[in-house]
One Martini backbone bead per residue (centre of mass of N, CA, C, O) as a GRO file, in nm:
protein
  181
    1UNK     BB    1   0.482   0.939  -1.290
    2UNK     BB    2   0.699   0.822  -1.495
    3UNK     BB    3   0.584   0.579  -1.785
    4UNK     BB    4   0.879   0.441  -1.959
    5UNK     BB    5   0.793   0.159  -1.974
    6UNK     BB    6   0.797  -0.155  -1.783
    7UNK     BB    7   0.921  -0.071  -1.532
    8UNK     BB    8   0.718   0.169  -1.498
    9UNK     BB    9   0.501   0.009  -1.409
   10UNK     BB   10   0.208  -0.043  -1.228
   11UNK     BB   11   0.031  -0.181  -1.390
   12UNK     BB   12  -0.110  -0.468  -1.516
   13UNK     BB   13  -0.322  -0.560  -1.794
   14UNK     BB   14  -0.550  -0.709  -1.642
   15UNK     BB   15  -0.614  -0.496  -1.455
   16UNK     BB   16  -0.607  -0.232  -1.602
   17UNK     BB   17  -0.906  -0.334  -1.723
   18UNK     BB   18  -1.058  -0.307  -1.480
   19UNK     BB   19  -0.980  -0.017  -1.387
   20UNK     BB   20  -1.120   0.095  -1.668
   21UNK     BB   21  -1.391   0.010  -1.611
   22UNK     BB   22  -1.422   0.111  -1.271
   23UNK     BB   23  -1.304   0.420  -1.214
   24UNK     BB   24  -1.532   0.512  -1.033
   25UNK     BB   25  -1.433   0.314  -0.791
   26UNK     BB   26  -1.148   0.444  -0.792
   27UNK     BB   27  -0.857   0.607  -0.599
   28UNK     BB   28  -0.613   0.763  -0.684
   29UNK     BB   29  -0.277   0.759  -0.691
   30UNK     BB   30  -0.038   0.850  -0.525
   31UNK     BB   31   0.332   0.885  -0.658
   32UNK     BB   32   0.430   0.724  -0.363
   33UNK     BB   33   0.184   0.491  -0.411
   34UNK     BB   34   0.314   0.397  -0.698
   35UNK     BB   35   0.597   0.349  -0.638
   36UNK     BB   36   0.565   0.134  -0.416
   37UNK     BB   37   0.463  -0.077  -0.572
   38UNK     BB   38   0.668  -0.135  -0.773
   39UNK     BB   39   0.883  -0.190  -0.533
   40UNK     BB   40   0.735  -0.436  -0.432
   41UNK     BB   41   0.685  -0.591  -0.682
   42UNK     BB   42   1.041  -0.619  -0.697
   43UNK     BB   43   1.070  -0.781  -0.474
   44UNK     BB   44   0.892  -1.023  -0.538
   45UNK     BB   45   1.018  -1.069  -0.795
   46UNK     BB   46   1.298  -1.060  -0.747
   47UNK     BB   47   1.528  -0.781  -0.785
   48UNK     BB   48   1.529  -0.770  -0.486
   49UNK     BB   49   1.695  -0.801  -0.208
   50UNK     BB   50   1.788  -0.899   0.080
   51UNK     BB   51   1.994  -0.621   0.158
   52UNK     BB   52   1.939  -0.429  -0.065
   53UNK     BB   53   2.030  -0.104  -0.156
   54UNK     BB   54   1.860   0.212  -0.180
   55UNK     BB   55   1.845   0.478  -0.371
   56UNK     BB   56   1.694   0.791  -0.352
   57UNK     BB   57   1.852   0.924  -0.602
   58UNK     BB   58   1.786   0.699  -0.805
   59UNK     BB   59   1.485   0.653  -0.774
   60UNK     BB   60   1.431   0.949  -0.849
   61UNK     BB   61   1.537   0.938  -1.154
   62UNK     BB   62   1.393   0.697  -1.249
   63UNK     BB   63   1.104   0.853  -1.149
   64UNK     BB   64   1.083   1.125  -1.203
   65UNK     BB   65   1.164   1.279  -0.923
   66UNK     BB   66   1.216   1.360  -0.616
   67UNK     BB   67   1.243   1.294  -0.287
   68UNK     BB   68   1.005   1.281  -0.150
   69UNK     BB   69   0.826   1.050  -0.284
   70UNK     BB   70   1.044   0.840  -0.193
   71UNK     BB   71   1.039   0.869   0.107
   72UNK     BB   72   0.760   0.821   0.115
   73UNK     BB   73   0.760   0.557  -0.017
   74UNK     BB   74   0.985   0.410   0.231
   75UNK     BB   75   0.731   0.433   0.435
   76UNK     BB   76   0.554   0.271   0.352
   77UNK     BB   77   0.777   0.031   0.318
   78UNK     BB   78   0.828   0.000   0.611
   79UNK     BB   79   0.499  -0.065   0.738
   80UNK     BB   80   0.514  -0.316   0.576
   81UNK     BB   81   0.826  -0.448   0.573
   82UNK     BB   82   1.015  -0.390   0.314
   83UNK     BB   83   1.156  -0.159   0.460
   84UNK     BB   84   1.514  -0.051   0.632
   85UNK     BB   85   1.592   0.237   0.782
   86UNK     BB   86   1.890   0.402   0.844
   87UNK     BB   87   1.975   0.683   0.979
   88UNK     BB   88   2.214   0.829   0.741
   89UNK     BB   89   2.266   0.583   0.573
   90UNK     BB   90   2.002   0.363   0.485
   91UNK     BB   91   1.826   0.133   0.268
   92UNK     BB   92   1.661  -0.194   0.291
   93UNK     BB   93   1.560  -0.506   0.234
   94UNK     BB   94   1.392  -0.700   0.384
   95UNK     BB   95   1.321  -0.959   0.627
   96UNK     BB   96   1.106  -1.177   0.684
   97UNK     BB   97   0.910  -1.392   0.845
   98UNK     BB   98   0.661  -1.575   0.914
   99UNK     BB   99   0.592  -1.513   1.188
  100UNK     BB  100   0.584  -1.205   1.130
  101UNK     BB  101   0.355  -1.192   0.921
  102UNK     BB  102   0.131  -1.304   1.145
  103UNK     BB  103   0.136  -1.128   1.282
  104UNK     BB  104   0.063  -0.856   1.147
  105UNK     BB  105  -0.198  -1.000   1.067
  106UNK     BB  106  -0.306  -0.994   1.395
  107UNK     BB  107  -0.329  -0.728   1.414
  108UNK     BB  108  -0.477  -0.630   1.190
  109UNK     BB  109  -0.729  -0.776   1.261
  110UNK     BB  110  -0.767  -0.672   1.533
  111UNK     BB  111  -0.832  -0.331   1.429
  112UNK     BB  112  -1.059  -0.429   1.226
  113UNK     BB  113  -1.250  -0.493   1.442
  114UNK     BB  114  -1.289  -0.265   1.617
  115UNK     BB  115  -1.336  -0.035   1.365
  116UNK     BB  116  -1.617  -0.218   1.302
  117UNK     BB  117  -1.755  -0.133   1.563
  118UNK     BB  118  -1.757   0.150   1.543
  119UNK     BB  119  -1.867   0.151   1.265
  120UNK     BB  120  -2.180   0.039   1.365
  121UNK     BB  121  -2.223   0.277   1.542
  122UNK     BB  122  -2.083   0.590   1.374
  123UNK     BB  123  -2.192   0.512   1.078
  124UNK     BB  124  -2.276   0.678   0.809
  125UNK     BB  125  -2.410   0.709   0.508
  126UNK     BB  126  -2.169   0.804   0.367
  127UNK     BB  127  -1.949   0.595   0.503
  128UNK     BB  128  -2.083   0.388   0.394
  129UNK     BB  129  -2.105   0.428   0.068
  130UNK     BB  130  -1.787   0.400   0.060
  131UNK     BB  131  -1.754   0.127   0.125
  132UNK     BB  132  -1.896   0.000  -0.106
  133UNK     BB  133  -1.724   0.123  -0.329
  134UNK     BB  134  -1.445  -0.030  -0.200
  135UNK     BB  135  -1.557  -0.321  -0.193
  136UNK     BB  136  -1.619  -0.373  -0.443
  137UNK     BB  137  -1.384  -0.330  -0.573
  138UNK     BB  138  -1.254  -0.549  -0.463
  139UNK     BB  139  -1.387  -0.784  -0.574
  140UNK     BB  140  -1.323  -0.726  -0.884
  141UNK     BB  141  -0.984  -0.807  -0.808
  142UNK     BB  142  -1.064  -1.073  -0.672
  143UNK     BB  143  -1.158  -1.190  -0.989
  144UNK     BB  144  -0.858  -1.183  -1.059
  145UNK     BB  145  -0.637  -1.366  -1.235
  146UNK     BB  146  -0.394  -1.251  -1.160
  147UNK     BB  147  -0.036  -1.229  -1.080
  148UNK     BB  148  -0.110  -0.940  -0.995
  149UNK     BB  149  -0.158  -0.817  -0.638
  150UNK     BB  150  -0.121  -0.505  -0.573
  151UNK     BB  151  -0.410  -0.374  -0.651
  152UNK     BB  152  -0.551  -0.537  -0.416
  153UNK     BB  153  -0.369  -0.444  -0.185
  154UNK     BB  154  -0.468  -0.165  -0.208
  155UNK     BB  155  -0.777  -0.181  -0.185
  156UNK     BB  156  -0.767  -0.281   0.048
  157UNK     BB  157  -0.649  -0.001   0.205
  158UNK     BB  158  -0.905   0.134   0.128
  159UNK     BB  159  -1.097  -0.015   0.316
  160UNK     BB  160  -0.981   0.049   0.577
  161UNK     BB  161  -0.996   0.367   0.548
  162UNK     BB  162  -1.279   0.341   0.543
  163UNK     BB  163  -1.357   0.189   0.807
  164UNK     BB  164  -1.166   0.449   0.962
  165UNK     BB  165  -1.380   0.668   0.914
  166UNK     BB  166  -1.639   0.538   1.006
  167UNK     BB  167  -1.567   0.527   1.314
  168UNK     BB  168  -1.470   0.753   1.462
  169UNK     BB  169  -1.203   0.648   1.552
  170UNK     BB  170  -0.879   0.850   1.646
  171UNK     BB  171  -0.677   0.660   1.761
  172UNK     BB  172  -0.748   0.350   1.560
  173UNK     BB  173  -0.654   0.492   1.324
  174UNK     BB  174  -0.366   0.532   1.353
  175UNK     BB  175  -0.301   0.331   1.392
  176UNK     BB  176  -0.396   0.169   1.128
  177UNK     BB  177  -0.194   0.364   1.007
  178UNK     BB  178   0.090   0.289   1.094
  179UNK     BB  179   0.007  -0.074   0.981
  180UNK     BB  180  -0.086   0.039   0.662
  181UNK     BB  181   0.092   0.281   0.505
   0.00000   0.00000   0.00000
């Protein structure tokens, strides 16, 4: 993703030097998952309001990029129900309810225990060992006073992710996938 000015930064300064300090415990972000936070962080901060219609070729344009990876990125943001897009036709800024961010957060709740049991029974080594690094690389984001959360989510989702993975349980994997990408 090119990085021209302050629009298109990805972290704030004060991340950005955690992220610098433990750089060793952190997985760099595909450009697609650049993209979604910024635009994440854009809706969050009312740059984009609830309704508002984003043009792929805009924001392909926007971050130098084709329109892949802004595709990409607006299935992430879907999945997290931060856009809505109607086939062929628009991609706009969901609303959410209060109501629904609790289900959202009461399932992924389910599947992260769950996830967690098998991966009790199922994780090796090597995988209880990247959870170690992805669980401390959390803390230390978890410690940090900014008001920039978008680093600590995606964190989070590498928790996930690495729980997911120690579980060795593909059925729950996908599901984890679907509800957390």
């Amino acid at each position: 993703m090119a990085q021209s000015g302050d629009d298109q930064k990805v972290w704030g300064e004060s991340s950005q030097a955690n992220l610098e300090a433990d750089a060793d415990t952190f997985t760099p972000l595909t450009i697609p998952e650049q993209i979604a936070v910024q635009i994440a962080r854009e809706i969050l901060n009312g740059k984009f309001e609830v309704g508002d219609k984003l043009s792929e070729y805009k924001l392909a344009d926007r971050f130098n990029v084709s329109r892949g990876p802004i595709r990409h990125a607006i299935t992430i943001l879907e999945r997290n129900s931060f856009l809505h897009s109607t086939p062929r036709t628009s991609t706009r800024v969901n609303s959410m309810s209060r109501h629904e961010v609790e289900q959202l957060f009461a399932v992924r709740a389910e599947v992260l225990s769950l996830l967690g049991s098998y991966a009790a029974r199922n994780a090796r080594s090597k995988d209880i060992e990247q959870l170690g690094v992805e669980v401390a690389a959390l803390k230390v984001l978890a410690a940090d006073q900014s008001d920039d959360l978008a680093p600590f989510y995606l964190q989070s989702h590498r928790c996930w992710a690495a729980l997911s993975r120690a579980s060795h349980a593909k059925t729950l994997s996908q599901i984890n996938m679907m509800i957390t990408s």
